[in-house]
mmCIF file of C-alpha atoms in Angstrom:
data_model
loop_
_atom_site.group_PDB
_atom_site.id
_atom_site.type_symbol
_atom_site.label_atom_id
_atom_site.label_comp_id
_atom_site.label_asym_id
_atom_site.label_seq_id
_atom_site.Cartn_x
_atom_site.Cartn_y
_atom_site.Cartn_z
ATOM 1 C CA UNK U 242 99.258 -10.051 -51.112
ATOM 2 C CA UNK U 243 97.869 -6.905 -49.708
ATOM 3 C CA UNK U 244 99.627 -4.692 -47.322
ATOM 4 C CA UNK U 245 96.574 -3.019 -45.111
ATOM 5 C CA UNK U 246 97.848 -4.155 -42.066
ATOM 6 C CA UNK U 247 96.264 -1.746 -39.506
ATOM 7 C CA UNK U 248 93.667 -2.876 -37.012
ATOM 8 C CA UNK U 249 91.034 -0.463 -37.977
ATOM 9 C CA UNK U 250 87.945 -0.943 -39.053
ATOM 10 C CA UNK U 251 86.035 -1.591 -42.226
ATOM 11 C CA UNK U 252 83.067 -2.357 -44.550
ATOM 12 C CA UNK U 253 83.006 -5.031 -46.737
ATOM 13 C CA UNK U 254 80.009 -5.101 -49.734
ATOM 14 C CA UNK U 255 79.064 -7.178 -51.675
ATOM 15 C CA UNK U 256 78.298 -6.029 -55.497
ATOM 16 C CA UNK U 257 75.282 -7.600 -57.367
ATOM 17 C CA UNK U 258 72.253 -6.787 -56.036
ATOM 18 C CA UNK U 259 73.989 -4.594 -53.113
ATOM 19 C CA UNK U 260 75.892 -1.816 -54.901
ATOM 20 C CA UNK U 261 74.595 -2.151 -58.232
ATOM 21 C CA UNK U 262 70.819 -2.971 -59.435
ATOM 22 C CA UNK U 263 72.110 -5.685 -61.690
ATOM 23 C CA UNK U 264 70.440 -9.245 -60.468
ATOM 24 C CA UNK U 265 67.230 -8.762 -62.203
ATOM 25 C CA UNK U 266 68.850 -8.836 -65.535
ATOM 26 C CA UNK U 267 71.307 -11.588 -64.521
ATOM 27 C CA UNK U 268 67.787 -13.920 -63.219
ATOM 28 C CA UNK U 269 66.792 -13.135 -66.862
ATOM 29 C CA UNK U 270 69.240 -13.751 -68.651
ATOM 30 C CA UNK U 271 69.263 -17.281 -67.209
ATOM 31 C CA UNK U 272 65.658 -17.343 -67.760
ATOM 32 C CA UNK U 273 66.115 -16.651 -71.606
ATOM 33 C CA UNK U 274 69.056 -19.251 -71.186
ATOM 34 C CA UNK U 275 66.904 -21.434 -70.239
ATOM 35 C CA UNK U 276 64.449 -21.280 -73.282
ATOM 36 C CA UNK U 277 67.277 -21.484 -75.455
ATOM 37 C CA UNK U 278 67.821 -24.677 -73.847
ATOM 38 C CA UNK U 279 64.319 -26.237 -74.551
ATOM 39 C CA UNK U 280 63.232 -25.250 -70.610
ATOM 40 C CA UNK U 281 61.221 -23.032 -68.687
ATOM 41 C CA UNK U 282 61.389 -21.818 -65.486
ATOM 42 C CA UNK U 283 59.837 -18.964 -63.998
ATOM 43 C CA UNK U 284 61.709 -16.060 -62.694
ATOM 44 C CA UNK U 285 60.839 -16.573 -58.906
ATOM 45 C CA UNK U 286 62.433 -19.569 -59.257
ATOM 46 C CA UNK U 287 65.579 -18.700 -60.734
ATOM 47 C CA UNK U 288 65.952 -16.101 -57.982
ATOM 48 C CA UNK U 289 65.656 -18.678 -55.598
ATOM 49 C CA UNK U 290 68.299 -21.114 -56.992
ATOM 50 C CA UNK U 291 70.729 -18.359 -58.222
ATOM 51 C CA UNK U 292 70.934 -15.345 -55.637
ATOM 52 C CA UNK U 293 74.379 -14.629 -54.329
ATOM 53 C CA UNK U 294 75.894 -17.618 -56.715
ATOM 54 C CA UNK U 295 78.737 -17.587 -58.931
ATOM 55 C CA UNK U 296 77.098 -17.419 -62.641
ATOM 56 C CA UNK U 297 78.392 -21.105 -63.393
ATOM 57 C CA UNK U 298 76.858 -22.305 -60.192
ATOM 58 C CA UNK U 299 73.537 -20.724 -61.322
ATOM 59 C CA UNK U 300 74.047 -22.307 -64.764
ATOM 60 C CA UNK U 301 74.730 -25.824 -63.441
ATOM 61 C CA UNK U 302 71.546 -25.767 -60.738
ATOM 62 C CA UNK U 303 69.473 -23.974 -63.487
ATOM 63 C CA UNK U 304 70.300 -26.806 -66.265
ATOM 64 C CA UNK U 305 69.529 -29.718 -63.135
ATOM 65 C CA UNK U 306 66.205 -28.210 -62.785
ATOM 66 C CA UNK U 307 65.405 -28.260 -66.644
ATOM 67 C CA UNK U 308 66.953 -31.543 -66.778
ATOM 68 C CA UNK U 309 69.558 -30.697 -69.969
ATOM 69 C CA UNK U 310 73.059 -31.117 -69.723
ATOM 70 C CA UNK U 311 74.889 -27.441 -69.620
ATOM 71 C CA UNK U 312 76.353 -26.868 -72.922
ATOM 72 C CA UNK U 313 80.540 -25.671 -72.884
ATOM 73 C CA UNK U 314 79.581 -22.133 -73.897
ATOM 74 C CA UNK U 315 76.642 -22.040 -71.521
ATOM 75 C CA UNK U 316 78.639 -19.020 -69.251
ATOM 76 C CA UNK U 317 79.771 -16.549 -72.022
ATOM 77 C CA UNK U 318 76.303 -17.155 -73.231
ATOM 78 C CA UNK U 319 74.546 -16.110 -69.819
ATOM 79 C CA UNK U 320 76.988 -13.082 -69.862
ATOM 80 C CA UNK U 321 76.580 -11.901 -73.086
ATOM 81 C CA UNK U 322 72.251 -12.111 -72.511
ATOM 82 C CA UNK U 323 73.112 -9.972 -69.037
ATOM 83 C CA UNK U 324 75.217 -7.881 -70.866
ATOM 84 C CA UNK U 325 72.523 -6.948 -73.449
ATOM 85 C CA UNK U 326 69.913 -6.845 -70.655
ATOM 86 C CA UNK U 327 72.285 -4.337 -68.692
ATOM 87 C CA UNK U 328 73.060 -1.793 -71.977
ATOM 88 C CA UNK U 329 72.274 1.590 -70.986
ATOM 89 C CA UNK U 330 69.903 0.741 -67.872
ATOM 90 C CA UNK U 331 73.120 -0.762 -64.910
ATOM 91 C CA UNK U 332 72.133 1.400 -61.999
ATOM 92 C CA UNK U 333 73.495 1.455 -58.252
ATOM 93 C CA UNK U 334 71.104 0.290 -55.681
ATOM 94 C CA UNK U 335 68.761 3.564 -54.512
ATOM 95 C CA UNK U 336 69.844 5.275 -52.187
ATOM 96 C CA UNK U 337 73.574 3.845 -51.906
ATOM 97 C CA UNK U 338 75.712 6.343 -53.510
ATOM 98 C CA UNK U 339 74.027 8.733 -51.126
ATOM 99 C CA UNK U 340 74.599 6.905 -48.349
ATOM 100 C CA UNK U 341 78.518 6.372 -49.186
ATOM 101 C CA UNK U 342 78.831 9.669 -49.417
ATOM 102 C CA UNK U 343 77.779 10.228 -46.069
ATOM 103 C CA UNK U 344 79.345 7.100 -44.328
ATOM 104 C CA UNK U 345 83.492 7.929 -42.616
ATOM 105 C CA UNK U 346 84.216 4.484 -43.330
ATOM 106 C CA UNK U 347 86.047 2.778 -45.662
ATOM 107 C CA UNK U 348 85.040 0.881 -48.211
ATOM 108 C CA UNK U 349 85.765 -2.454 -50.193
ATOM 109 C CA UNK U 350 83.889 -5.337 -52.862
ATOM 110 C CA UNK U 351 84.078 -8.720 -51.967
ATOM 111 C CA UNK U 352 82.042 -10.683 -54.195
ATOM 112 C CA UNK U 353 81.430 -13.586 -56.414
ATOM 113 C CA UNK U 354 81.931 -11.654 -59.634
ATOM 114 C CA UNK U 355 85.152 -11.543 -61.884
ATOM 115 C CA UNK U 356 87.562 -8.768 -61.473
ATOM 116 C CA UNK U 357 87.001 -7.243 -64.460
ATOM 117 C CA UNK U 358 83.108 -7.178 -63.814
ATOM 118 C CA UNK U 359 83.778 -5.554 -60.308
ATOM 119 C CA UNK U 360 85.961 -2.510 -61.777
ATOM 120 C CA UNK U 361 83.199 -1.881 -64.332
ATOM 121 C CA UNK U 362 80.123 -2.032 -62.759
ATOM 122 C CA UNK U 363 81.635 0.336 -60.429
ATOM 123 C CA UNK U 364 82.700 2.936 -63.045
ATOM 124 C CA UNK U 365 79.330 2.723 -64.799
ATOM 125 C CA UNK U 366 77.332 3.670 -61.980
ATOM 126 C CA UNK U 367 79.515 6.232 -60.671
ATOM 127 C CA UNK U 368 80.071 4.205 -57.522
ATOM 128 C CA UNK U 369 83.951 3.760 -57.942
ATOM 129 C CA UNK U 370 85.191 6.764 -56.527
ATOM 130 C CA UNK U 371 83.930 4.959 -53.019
ATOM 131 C CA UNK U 372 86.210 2.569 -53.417
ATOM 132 C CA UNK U 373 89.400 3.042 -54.026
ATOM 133 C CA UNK U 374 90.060 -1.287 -53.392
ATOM 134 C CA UNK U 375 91.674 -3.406 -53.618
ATOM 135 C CA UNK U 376 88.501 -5.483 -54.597
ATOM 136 C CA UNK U 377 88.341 -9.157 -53.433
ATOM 137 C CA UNK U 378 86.983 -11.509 -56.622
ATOM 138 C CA UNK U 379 86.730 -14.751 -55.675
ATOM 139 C CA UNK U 380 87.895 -15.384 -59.071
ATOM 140 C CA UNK U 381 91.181 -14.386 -58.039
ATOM 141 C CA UNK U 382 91.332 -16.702 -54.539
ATOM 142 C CA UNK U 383 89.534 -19.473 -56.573
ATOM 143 C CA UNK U 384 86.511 -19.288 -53.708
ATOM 144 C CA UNK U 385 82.657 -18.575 -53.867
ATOM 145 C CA UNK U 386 80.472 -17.919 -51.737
ATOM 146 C CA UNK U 387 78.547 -19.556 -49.484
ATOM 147 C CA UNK U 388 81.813 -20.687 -48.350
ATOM 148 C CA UNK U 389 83.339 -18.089 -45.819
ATOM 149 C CA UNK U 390 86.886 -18.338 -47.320
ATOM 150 C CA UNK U 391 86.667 -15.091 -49.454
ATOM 151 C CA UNK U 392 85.387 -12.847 -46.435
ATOM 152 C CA UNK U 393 88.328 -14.534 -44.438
ATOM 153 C CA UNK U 394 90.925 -13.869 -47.551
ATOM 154 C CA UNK U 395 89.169 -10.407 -47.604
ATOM 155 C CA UNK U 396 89.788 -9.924 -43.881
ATOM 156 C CA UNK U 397 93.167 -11.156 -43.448
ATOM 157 C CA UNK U 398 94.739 -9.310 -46.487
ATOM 158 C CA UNK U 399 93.340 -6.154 -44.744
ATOM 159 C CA UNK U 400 94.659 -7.051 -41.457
ATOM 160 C CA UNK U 401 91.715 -6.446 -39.582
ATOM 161 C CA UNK U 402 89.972 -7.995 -36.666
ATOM 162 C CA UNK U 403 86.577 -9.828 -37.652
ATOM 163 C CA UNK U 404 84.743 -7.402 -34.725
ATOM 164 C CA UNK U 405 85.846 -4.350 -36.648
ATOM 165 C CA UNK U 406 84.372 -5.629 -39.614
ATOM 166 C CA UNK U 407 80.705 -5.098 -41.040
ATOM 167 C CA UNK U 408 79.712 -7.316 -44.272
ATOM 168 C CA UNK U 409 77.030 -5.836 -46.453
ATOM 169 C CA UNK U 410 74.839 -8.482 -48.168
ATOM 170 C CA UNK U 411 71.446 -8.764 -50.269
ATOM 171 C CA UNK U 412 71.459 -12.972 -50.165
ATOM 172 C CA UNK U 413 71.248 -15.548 -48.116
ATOM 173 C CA UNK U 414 74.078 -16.995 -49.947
ATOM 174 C CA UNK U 415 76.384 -14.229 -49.003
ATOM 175 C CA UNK U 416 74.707 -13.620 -45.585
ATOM 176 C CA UNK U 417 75.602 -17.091 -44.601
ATOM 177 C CA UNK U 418 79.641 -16.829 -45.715
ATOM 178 C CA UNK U 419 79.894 -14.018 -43.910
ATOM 179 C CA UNK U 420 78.362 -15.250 -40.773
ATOM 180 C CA UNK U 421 80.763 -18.338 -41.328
ATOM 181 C CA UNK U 422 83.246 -15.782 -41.171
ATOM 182 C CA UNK U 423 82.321 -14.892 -38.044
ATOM 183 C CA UNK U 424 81.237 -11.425 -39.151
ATOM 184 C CA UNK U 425 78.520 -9.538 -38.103
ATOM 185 C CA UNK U 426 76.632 -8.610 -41.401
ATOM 186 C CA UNK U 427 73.690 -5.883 -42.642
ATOM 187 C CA UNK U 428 71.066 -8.250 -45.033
ATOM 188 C CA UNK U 429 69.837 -5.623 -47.244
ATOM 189 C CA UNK U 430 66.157 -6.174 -48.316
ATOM 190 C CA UNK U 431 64.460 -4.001 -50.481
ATOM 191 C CA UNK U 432 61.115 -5.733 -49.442
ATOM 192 C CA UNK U 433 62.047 -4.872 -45.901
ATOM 193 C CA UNK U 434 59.807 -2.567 -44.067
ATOM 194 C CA UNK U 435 60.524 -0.701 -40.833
ATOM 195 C CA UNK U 436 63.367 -0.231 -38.293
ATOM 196 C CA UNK U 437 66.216 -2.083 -39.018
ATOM 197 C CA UNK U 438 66.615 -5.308 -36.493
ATOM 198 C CA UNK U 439 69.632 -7.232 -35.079
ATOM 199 C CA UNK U 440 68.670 -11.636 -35.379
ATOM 200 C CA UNK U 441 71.833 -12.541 -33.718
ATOM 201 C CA UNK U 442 74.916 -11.298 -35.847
ATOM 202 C CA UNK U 443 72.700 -10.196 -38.900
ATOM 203 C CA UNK U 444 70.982 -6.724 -38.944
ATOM 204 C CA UNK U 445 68.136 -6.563 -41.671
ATOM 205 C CA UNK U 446 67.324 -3.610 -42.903
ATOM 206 C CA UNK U 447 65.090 -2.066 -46.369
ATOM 207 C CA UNK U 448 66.550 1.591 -47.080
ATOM 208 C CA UNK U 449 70.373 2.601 -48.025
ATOM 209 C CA UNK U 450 69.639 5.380 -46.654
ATOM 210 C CA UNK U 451 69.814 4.018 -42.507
ATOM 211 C CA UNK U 452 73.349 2.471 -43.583
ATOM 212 C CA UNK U 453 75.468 5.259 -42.591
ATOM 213 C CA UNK U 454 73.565 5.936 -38.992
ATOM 214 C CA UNK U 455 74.228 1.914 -38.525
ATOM 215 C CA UNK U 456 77.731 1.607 -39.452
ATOM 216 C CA UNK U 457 78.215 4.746 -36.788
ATOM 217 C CA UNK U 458 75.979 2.970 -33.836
ATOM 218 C CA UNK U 459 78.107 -0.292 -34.643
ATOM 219 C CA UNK U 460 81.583 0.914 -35.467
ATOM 220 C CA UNK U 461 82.571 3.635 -33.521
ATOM 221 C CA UNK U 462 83.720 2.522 -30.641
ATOM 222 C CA UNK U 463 86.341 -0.176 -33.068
ATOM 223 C CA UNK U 464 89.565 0.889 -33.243
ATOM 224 C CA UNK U 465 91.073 3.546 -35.731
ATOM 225 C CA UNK U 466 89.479 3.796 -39.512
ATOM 226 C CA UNK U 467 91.837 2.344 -42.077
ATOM 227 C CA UNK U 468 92.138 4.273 -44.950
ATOM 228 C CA UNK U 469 94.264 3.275 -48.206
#
């Protein structure tokens, strides 16, 4: 499938919410979903069901809560609202494109999003040049997180050994496939305040700008870099 075979070392990231500033207008989108629906739910709540889920997941969990059966056409709908919400204001994360400009590593997406969605939320915020992919979808290996089997797919097709690997998350969802992964993984929280902190495999930390300082203090001493 892919031919990386090396046994550097690399950084896997996650996209929504990570790389790009998109997951308040997805949570409102399925808020205004929601209303069309004949529901309500309040956007704390939706963040709390839907973080780190595929968009159909979110659907399906948001519909339970309001207690209406998900219509066919519930997913392009959530999309399209996103889409609209997204026009003109997608962003990257603060302080990330900095900090990929400064990190030696390399770089690839493994997230719950479509292929498609990956390759142009990258463009639009500029963020693509830092990484060249391939990009793991689990669209395309049929997998979504919180199960570990995209990280592993993501892993394996790189040829690389779990220990050289850091995952970059923003959910719990993806925090906990990548710990059932068996990879050590950086929880971003922009709520977080202070010096970033190991809690067993899973080092939380609140600015972008500590990630390439962290990456060096935790892969250096792996292997050789893979690039390409």
């Amino acid at each position: 499938m892919f031919t990386h075979a090396t046994s550097g070392v690399a950084v896997l990231f996650d996209l929504d919410g990570t790389l790009v500033d998109s997951q308040d207008a997805e949570t409102l989108a399925l808020q205004r979903l929601a209303t069309q629906l004949g529901g309500e739910i309040s956007t704390d709540e939706i963040a709390h069901l839907a973080a780190g889920r595929r968009m159909q997941e979110a659907i399906d969990m948001l519909c339970a809560y309001i207690d209406v059966i998900p219509p066919v056409n519930a997913l392009p709908r959530a999309r399209l609202l996103a889409e609209e919400l997204l026009e003109g204001r997608l962003c990257c994360v603060p302080g990330v494109d900095e900090a990929l400009q400064r990190s030696e590593y390399p770089n690839f997406v493994v997230s719950n999003s479509p292929l498609d969605m990956i390759g142009d939320r990258l463009s639009r915020t500029g963020l693509l040049q830092h990484f060249p992919g391939p990009h793991f979808s689990a669209y395309e290996f049929h997998t979504w997180k919180p199960a570990p089997d995209l990280y592993l797919a993501a892993v394996d097709g790189l040829g690389l050994d779990p220990d050289a690997v850091i995952a970059v998350e923003d959910s719990m969802v993806g925090v906990q496939a990548a710990i059932a992964a068996g990879l050590r993984v950086y929880w971003y929280r922009s709520d977080f305040v202070g010096e970033a902190r190991w809690d067993d495999s899973v080092r939380v930390f609140g600015e972008m700008s500590a990630l390439p300082e962290m990456l060096a203090q935790d892969l250096s001493s792996v292997g050789e870099v893979v690039y390409g």
